[in-house]
Tab-separated table of C-alpha atoms and ligand atoms in Angstrom:
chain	number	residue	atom	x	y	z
A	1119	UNK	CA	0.000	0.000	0.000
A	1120	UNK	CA	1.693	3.896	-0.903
A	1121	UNK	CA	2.038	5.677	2.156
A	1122	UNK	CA	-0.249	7.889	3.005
A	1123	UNK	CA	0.597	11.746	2.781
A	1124	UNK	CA	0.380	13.272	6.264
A	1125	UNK	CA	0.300	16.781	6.874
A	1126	UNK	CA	0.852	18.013	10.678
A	1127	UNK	CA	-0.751	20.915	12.273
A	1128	UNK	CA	1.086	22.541	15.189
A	1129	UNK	CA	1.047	26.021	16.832
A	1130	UNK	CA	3.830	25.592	19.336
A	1131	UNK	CA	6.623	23.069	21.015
A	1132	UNK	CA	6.043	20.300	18.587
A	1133	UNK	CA	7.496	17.472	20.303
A	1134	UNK	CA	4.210	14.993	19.195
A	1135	UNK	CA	5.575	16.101	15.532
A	1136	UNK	CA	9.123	15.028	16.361
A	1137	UNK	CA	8.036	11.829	17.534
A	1138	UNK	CA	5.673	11.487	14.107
A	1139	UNK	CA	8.786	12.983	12.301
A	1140	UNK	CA	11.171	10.090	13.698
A	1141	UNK	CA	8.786	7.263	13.368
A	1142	UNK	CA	8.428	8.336	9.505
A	1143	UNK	CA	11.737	8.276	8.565
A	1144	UNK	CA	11.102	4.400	8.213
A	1145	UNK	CA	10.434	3.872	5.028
A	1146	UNK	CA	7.864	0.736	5.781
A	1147	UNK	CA	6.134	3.676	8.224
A	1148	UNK	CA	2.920	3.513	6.447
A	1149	UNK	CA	2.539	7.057	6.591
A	1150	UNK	CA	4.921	10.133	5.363
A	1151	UNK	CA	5.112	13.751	6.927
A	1152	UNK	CA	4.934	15.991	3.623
A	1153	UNK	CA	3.857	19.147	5.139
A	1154	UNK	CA	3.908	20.727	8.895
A	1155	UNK	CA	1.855	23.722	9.185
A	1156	UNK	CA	1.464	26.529	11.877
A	1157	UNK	CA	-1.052	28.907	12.792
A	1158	UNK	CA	1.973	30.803	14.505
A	1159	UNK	CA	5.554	32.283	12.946
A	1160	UNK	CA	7.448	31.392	16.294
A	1161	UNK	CA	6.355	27.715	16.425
A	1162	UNK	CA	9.010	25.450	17.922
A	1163	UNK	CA	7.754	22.767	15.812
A	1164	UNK	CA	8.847	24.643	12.422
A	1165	UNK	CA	12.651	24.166	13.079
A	1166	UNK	CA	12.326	20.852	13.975
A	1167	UNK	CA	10.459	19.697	10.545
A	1168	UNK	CA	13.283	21.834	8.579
A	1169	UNK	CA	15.511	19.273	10.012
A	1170	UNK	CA	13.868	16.853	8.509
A	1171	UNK	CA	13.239	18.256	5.776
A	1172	UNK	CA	9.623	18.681	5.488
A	1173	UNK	CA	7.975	21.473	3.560
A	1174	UNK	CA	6.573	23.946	6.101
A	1175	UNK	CA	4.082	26.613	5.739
A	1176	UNK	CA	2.645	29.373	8.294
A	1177	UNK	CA	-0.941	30.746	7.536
A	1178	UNK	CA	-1.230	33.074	10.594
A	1179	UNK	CA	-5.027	33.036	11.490
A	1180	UNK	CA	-4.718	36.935	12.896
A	1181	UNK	CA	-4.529	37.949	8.753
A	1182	UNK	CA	-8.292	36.274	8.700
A	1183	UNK	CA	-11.083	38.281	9.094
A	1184	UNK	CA	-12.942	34.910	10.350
A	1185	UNK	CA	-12.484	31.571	11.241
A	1186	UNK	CA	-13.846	29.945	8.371
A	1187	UNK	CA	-11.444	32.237	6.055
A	1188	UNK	CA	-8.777	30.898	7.831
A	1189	UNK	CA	-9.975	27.136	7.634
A	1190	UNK	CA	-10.253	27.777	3.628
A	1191	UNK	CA	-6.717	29.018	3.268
A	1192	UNK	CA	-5.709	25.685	5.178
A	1193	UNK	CA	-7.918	23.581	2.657
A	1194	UNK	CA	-6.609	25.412	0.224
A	1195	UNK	CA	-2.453	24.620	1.291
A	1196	UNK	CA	-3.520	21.066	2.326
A	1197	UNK	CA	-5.193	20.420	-0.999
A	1198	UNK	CA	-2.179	21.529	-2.720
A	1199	UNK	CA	0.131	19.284	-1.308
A	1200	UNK	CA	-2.156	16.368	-1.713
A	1201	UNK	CA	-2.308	15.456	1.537
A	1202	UNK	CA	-4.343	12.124	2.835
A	1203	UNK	CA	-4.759	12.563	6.732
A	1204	UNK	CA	-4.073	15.760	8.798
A	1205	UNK	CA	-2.892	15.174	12.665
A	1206	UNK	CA	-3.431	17.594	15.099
A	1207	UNK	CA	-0.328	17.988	17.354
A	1208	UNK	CA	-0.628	20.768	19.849
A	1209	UNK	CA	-2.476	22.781	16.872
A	1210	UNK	CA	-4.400	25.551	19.468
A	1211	UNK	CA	-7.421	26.138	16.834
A	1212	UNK	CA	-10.513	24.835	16.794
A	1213	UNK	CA	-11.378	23.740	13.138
A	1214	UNK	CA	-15.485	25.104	12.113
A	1215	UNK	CA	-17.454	22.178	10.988
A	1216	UNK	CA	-17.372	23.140	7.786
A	1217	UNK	CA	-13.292	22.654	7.674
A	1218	UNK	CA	-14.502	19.205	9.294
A	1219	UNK	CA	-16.403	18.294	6.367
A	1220	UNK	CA	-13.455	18.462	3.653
A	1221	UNK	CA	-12.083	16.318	5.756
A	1222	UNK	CA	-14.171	13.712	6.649
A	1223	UNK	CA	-12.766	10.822	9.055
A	1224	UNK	CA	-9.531	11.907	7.986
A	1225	UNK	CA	-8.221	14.250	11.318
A	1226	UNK	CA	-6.579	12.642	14.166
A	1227	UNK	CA	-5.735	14.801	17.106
A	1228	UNK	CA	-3.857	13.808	20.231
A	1229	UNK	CA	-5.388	14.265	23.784
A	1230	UNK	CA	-3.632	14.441	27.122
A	1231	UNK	CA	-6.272	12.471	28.809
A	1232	UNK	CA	-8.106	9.442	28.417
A	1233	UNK	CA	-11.342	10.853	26.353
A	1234	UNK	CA	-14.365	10.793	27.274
A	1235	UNK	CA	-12.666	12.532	30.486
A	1236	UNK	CA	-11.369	15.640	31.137
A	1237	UNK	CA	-11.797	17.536	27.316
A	1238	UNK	CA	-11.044	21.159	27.082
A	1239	UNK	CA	-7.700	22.784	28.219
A	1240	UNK	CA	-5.957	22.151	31.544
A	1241	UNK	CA	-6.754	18.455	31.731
A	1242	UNK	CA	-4.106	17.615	33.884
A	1243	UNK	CA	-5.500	20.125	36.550
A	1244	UNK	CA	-8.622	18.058	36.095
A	1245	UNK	CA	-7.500	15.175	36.572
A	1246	UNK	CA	-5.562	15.811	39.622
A	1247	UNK	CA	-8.844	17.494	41.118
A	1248	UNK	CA	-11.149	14.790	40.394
A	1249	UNK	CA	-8.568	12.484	42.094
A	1250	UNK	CA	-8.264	9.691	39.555
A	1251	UNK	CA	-5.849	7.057	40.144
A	1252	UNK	CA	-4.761	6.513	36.136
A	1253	UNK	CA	-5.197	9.142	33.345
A	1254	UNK	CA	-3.337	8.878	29.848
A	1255	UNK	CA	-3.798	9.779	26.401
A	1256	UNK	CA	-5.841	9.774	23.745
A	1257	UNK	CA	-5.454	9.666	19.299
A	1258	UNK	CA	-9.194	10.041	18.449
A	1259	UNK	CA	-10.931	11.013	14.742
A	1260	UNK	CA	-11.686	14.849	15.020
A	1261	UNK	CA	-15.392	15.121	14.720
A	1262	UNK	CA	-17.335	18.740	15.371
A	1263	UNK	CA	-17.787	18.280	18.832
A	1264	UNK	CA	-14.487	19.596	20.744
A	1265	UNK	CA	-12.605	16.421	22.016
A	1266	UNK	CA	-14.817	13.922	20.591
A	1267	UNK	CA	-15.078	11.333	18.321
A	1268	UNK	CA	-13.958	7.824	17.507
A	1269	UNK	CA	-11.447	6.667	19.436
A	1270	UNK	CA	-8.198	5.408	17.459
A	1271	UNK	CA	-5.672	4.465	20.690
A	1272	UNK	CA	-5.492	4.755	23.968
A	1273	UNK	CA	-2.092	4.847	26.645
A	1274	UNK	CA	-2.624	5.032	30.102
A	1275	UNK	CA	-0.594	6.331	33.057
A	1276	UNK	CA	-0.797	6.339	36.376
A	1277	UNK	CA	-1.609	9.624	38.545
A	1278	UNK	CA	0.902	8.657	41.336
A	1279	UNK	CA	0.927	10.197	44.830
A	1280	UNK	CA	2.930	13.613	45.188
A	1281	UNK	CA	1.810	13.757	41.431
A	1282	UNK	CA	1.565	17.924	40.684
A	1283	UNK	CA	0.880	19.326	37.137
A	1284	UNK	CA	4.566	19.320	36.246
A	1285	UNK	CA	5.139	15.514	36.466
A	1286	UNK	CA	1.805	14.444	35.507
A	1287	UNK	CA	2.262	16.397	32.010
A	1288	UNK	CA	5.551	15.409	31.606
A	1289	UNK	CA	4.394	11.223	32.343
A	1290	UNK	CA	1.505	11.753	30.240
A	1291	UNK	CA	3.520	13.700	27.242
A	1292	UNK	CA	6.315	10.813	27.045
A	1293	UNK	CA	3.438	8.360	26.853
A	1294	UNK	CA	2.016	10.394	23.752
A	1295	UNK	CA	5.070	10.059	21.775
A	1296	UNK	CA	4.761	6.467	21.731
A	1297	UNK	CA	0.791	6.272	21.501
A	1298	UNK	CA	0.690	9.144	18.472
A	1299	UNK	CA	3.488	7.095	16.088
A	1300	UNK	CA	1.453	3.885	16.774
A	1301	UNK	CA	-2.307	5.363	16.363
A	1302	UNK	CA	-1.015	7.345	13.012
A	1303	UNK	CA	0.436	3.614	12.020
A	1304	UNK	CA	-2.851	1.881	12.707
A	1305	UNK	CA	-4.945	4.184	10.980
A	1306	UNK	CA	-3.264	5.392	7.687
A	1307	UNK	CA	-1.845	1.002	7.248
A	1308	UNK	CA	-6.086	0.719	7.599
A	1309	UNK	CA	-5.371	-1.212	10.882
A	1310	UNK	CA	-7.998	0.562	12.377
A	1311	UNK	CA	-11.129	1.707	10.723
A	1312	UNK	CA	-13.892	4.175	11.502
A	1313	UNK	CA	-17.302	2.491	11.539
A	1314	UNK	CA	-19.654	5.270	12.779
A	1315	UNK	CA	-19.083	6.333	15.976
A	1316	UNK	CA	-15.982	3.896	16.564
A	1317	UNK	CA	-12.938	2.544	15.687
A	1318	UNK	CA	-12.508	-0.772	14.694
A	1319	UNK	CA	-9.039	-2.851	15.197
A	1320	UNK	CA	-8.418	-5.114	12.886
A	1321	UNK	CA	-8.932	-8.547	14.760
A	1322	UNK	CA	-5.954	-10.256	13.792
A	1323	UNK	CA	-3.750	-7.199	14.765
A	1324	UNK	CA	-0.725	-8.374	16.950
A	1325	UNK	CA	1.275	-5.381	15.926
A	1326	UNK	CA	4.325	-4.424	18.265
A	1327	UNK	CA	2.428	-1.237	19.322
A	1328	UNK	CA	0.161	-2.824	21.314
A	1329	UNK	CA	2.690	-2.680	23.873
A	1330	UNK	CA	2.357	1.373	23.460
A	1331	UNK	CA	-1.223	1.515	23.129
A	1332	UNK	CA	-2.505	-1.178	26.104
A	1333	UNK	CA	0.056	-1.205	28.676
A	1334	UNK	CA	0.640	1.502	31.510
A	1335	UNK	CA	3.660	3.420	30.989
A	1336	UNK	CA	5.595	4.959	33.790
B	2043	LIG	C1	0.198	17.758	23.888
B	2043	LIG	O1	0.081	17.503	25.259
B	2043	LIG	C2	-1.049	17.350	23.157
B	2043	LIG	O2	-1.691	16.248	23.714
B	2043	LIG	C3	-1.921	18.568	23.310
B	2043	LIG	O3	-1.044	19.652	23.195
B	2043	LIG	C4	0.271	19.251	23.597
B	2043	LIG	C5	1.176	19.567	22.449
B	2043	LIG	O4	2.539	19.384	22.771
B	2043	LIG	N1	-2.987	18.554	22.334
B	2043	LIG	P1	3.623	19.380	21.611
B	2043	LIG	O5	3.486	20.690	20.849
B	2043	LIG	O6	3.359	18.210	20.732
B	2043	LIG	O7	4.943	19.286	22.310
């Protein structure tokens, strides 16, 4: 099967898109990074596809009168480049439905807890006030609700006594650089499958990143 042509939206740090980059510098990764774009000129993330020399492109949202202006000019870049599936990785926009549309089933983002908990912003602050004992991350098909739809992968961590925002983050973000490589890998190999309002594994998967996507990582 060609791999499919992935096109990663950031606004800051990027260290999910490092962790994509690395992964897809195997050429039997089923997917390739052809295109990282930012919504923001000072994005981490930029210098870090240059060095792997992916095509980057900024379309600053503040030069759009609205949102849905700005979601065109992204249609408009991603069509260009012939991209396949878009991930989300620390890209601070939310995309209008319409954007969501074009690009039906074919979004990922990455979560830093395990969905349906804890959606919005400062998860990890929710998570340490509702006291649970494990939280995690989440890949998941973007859909129009925020921080919903179908669930691609999950990795779970545990919340561990003395646990403040600091080290939770930092457990939870190591856990997403394994869990986004091995969600993208499932879903653009056709692994895993949307069927409605889920995600269907392929039953006879036995693929290495199980280990990444079922297991607790400290
Ligand atoms: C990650 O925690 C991701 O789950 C969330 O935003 C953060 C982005 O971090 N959506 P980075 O830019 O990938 O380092």
């Amino acid at each position: 099967m060609a791999r499919r042509r992935v096109a990663v939206l950031i606004s800051g740090r990027g260290s999910n898109l490092l962790a994509l980059l690395k992964a897809a510098v195997d050429p039997s990764y089923p997917a390739e990074i052809v295109l990282v774009v930012s919504n923001r000129t000072d994005a981490q993330g930029l210098a870090r596809a240059q060095e792997y020399g992916v095509a980057t492109t900024v379309i600053d949202h503040k030069n759009f009168a609205t949102r849905e202006d700005f979601d065109a000019a992204l249609t408009e870049e991603l069509r260009r480049a012939e991209i396949d599936l878009i991930c989300l990785a620390g890209f601070m926009r939310v995309l209008s439905a319409e954007f969501i549309a074009n690009w039906p089933d074919r979004i990922l983002n990455i979560h830093p807890s395990l969905l349906p908990a804890f959606r919005g912003l400062n998860v990890q602050n929710q998570a340490l006030a509702a006291g649970v004992k494990i939280s995690g991350a989440t890949v998941h098909i973007v859909r129009p609700a925020l921080d919903d739809g179908p669930i691609i992968a999950q990795a779970a961590v545990p919340v561990l006594p003395g646990d403040d925002v600091e080290k939770l983050t930092a457990r939870i973000l190591a856990a997403e650089h394994k869990l986004y490589p091995a969600a993208l890998a499932l879903f653009a190999s056709k692994t895993a499958v949307v069927r409605g309002d889920q995600v269907d594994i392929a039953a006879d998967f036995q693929g290495l990143s199980a280990k990444a996507l079922y297991s607790f990582t400290v």
